[in-house]
mmCIF file of C-alpha atoms in Angstrom:
data_model
loop_
_atom_site.group_PDB
_atom_site.id
_atom_site.type_symbol
_atom_site.label_atom_id
_atom_site.label_comp_id
_atom_site.label_asym_id
_atom_site.label_seq_id
_atom_site.Cartn_x
_atom_site.Cartn_y
_atom_site.Cartn_z
ATOM 1 C CA MET A 658 10.102 187.350 246.010
ATOM 2 C CA ASN A 659 8.296 185.163 248.503
ATOM 3 C CA THR A 660 5.931 186.998 250.924
ATOM 4 C CA ARG A 661 4.417 184.079 252.778
ATOM 5 C CA THR A 662 4.023 184.339 256.496
ATOM 6 C CA GLN A 663 5.361 181.417 258.375
ATOM 7 C CA THR A 664 3.571 182.088 261.654
ATOM 8 C CA THR A 665 0.015 180.962 262.249
ATOM 9 C CA ASP A 666 -0.574 182.548 265.668
ATOM 10 C CA PHE A 667 -2.827 185.449 264.662
ATOM 11 C CA THR A 668 -4.844 187.189 267.339
ATOM 12 C CA PRO A 669 -8.609 187.047 266.657
ATOM 13 C CA VAL A 670 -10.272 190.379 265.962
ATOM 14 C CA ASP A 671 -12.560 191.737 268.680
ATOM 15 C CA GLN A 672 -15.488 193.311 266.796
ATOM 16 C CA ASP A 673 -16.678 195.261 269.860
ATOM 17 C CA LEU A 674 -13.250 196.839 270.212
ATOM 18 C CA TYR A 675 -13.323 198.015 266.574
ATOM 19 C CA GLU A 676 -16.825 199.472 267.052
ATOM 20 C CA LYS A 677 -15.735 201.368 270.168
ATOM 21 C CA ALA A 678 -12.693 202.706 268.364
ATOM 22 C CA PHE A 679 -14.775 203.958 265.437
ATOM 23 C CA ARG A 680 -17.230 205.606 267.850
ATOM 24 C CA LEU A 681 -14.385 207.468 269.470
ATOM 25 C CA LEU A 682 -13.188 208.663 266.084
ATOM 26 C CA ASP A 683 -16.713 209.611 264.845
ATOM 27 C CA PRO A 684 -19.157 210.246 267.709
ATOM 28 C CA ASP A 685 -21.983 211.203 265.277
ATOM 29 C CA LEU A 686 -22.129 207.655 263.922
ATOM 30 C CA ASP A 687 -25.561 206.062 264.430
ATOM 31 C CA PRO A 688 -25.680 202.857 266.408
ATOM 32 C CA ILE A 689 -25.793 199.705 264.322
ATOM 33 C CA PRO A 690 -29.330 198.353 264.338
ATOM 34 C CA GLU A 691 -30.027 194.800 265.357
ATOM 35 C CA PRO A 692 -30.804 192.567 262.372
ATOM 36 C CA THR A 693 -34.528 191.838 261.965
ATOM 37 C CA PRO A 694 -35.938 188.714 260.424
ATOM 38 C CA PRO A 695 -37.388 189.037 256.901
ATOM 39 C CA ALA A 696 -41.042 190.089 256.794
ATOM 40 C CA ALA A 697 -42.036 186.806 255.158
ATOM 41 C CA LEU A 698 -40.980 184.901 258.273
ATOM 42 C CA VAL A 699 -42.875 187.102 260.728
ATOM 43 C CA VAL A 700 -46.432 185.854 261.261
ATOM 44 C CA PRO A 701 -48.606 187.917 263.592
ATOM 45 C CA ALA A 702 -50.143 185.764 266.318
ATOM 46 C CA GLN A 703 -53.608 187.319 265.979
ATOM 47 C CA VAL A 704 -54.017 186.455 262.281
ATOM 48 C CA PRO A 705 -55.638 183.030 261.907
ATOM 49 C CA LEU A 706 -54.409 180.857 259.079
ATOM 50 C CA THR A 707 -57.321 179.598 256.998
ATOM 51 C CA ALA A 708 -57.465 177.157 254.158
ATOM 52 C CA VAL A 709 -58.057 178.720 250.763
ATOM 53 C CA ALA A 710 -60.293 176.832 248.374
ATOM 54 C CA LEU A 711 -58.777 176.366 244.952
ATOM 55 C CA VAL A 712 -60.829 177.836 242.143
ATOM 56 C CA ARG A 713 -60.782 176.090 238.802
ATOM 57 C CA LEU A 714 -61.802 178.176 235.852
ATOM 58 C CA THR A 715 -64.032 176.627 233.232
ATOM 59 C CA GLY A 716 -62.407 176.494 229.817
ATOM 60 C CA PRO A 717 -64.158 177.946 226.762
ATOM 61 C CA VAL A 718 -64.939 174.540 225.222
ATOM 62 C CA GLU A 719 -66.420 173.168 228.446
ATOM 63 C CA LYS A 720 -68.460 176.359 228.885
ATOM 64 C CA THR A 721 -69.771 176.219 225.309
ATOM 65 C CA LEU A 722 -70.776 172.564 225.677
ATOM 66 C CA THR A 723 -72.375 173.145 229.089
ATOM 67 C CA ASP A 724 -74.299 176.189 227.859
ATOM 68 C CA ALA A 725 -75.480 174.292 224.764
ATOM 69 C CA LEU A 726 -76.756 171.375 226.844
ATOM 70 C CA ALA A 727 -78.524 173.824 229.159
ATOM 71 C CA PHE A 728 -80.082 175.385 226.042
ATOM 72 C CA LEU A 729 -81.347 171.962 224.966
ATOM 73 C CA ASP A 730 -82.732 171.354 228.456
ATOM 74 C CA THR A 731 -84.543 174.696 228.420
ATOM 75 C CA HIS A 732 -85.762 174.911 224.824
ATOM 76 C CA GLY A 733 -85.953 171.254 223.833
ATOM 77 C CA TRP A 734 -84.137 168.945 221.435
ATOM 78 C CA THR A 735 -85.222 168.084 217.913
ATOM 79 C CA ARG A 736 -84.161 166.116 214.852
ATOM 80 C CA TYR A 737 -84.173 166.896 211.127
ATOM 81 C CA SER A 738 -84.086 170.699 211.522
ATOM 82 C CA LEU A 739 -81.849 173.310 213.055
ATOM 83 C CA ILE A 740 -84.814 174.892 214.905
ATOM 84 C CA ASN A 741 -88.339 173.502 214.938
ATOM 85 C CA THR A 742 -91.567 175.540 215.178
ATOM 86 C CA GLN A 743 -91.598 175.287 218.995
ATOM 87 C CA GLY A 744 -88.040 176.629 219.280
ATOM 88 C CA ALA A 745 -86.319 173.314 220.036
ATOM 89 C CA ARG A 746 -82.954 172.830 218.371
ATOM 90 C CA CYS A 747 -80.794 170.031 217.155
ATOM 91 C CA SER A 748 -77.309 169.565 218.617
ATOM 92 C CA ILE A 749 -75.583 171.827 216.115
ATOM 93 C CA GLY A 750 -78.261 174.489 216.607
ATOM 94 C CA ALA A 751 -77.770 174.411 220.372
ATOM 95 C CA LEU A 752 -74.013 174.617 219.900
ATOM 96 C CA ARG A 753 -74.413 177.686 217.674
ATOM 97 C CA ALA A 754 -76.772 179.337 220.152
ATOM 98 C CA ALA A 755 -74.369 178.730 223.055
ATOM 99 C CA ALA A 756 -71.259 179.932 221.232
ATOM 100 C CA GLY A 757 -72.904 183.015 219.773
ATOM 101 C CA ALA A 758 -70.524 182.933 216.813
ATOM 102 C CA ARG A 759 -68.518 180.425 214.862
ATOM 103 C CA ASN A 760 -65.408 181.040 216.915
ATOM 104 C CA THR A 761 -62.624 178.775 218.156
ATOM 105 C CA ALA A 762 -64.628 177.540 221.152
ATOM 106 C CA TYR A 763 -67.537 176.660 218.837
ATOM 107 C CA ARG A 764 -65.296 174.681 216.466
ATOM 108 C CA ASP A 765 -63.407 172.911 219.259
ATOM 109 C CA ALA A 766 -66.637 172.057 221.100
ATOM 110 C CA GLY A 767 -68.135 170.681 217.881
ATOM 111 C CA ASN A 768 -65.049 168.591 217.181
ATOM 112 C CA LEU A 769 -65.082 167.202 220.715
ATOM 113 C CA LEU A 770 -68.810 166.452 220.522
ATOM 114 C CA LEU A 771 -68.435 164.661 217.173
ATOM 115 C CA ASP A 772 -65.422 162.726 218.465
ATOM 116 C CA GLU A 773 -67.437 161.572 221.461
ATOM 117 C CA ALA A 774 -70.357 160.625 219.199
ATOM 118 C CA ARG A 775 -67.956 158.481 217.168
ATOM 119 C CA ARG A 776 -66.625 156.862 220.337
ATOM 120 C CA GLN A 777 -70.095 155.894 221.496
ATOM 121 C CA HIS A 778 -71.881 155.234 218.189
ATOM 122 C CA GLY A 779 -69.210 154.248 215.683
ATOM 123 C CA LYS A 780 -66.818 156.024 213.378
ATOM 124 C CA LYS A 781 -69.243 156.339 210.463
ATOM 125 C CA TRP A 782 -70.600 159.740 211.563
ATOM 126 C CA GLN A 783 -69.187 162.577 209.472
ATOM 127 C CA THR A 784 -71.199 165.479 210.889
ATOM 128 C CA ILE A 785 -73.026 166.396 214.076
ATOM 129 C CA PRO A 786 -76.394 166.802 212.274
ATOM 130 C CA SER A 787 -76.210 163.341 210.672
ATOM 131 C CA TRP A 788 -75.398 161.756 214.036
ATOM 132 C CA ASN A 789 -78.032 163.836 215.865
ATOM 133 C CA ASP A 790 -80.795 162.868 213.426
ATOM 134 C CA CYS A 791 -80.176 159.118 213.763
ATOM 135 C CA HIS A 792 -80.230 158.801 217.559
ATOM 136 C CA SER A 793 -82.666 159.129 220.426
ATOM 137 C CA GLY A 794 -82.698 162.011 222.869
ATOM 138 C CA ALA A 795 -81.175 159.833 225.600
ATOM 139 C CA GLU A 796 -78.324 158.743 223.313
ATOM 140 C CA VAL A 797 -77.658 162.326 222.248
ATOM 141 C CA ARG A 798 -77.675 163.527 225.868
ATOM 142 C CA SER A 799 -75.219 160.774 226.834
ATOM 143 C CA VAL A 800 -72.767 162.036 224.203
ATOM 144 C CA TRP A 801 -73.180 165.649 225.347
ATOM 145 C CA GLU A 802 -72.491 164.714 228.977
ATOM 146 C CA ALA A 803 -69.429 162.641 228.063
ATOM 147 C CA ALA A 804 -68.073 165.491 225.903
ATOM 148 C CA ILE A 805 -68.503 167.930 228.797
ATOM 149 C CA ARG A 806 -66.660 165.546 231.137
ATOM 150 C CA ARG A 807 -63.809 165.215 228.618
ATOM 151 C CA ALA A 808 -63.581 169.000 228.204
ATOM 152 C CA HIS A 809 -63.484 169.351 231.988
ATOM 153 C CA HIS A 810 -60.820 166.663 232.311
ATOM 154 C CA LEU A 811 -58.740 168.253 229.529
ATOM 155 C CA ASN A 812 -59.288 171.687 231.094
ATOM 156 C CA ILE A 813 -60.307 173.205 227.783
#
């Protein structure tokens, strides 16, 4: 059986007429509210828009390296001993003091520091103490600063 309609002259529906008819049938029906724009699109005129500064958190490796260098600046740097009689420390001693424990940040900071020492002073260095003991304070500080910059750049 074919139920297709051959005519195409339909009368358009008048929405107001339907609403009036339904109101006559049910007078207790509440009026249809006007649509309101979503709250996200409504911006009060009295609220000024201000720029928000982005905050970058310091990663644990960068913090450990920065704190260790600050420790060296405060207490002094030494060679040939972890801590000398005046309280100055070698690089590994400062790293241990800054980290507080031999945790992941301590190990990663040490690896980054040693990698930077190898970049600047050759690949022969196997440990931080051996590198520390064979270089001047200025050379050691240069490696610390470069390692901090790398940690910052890597966001670690």
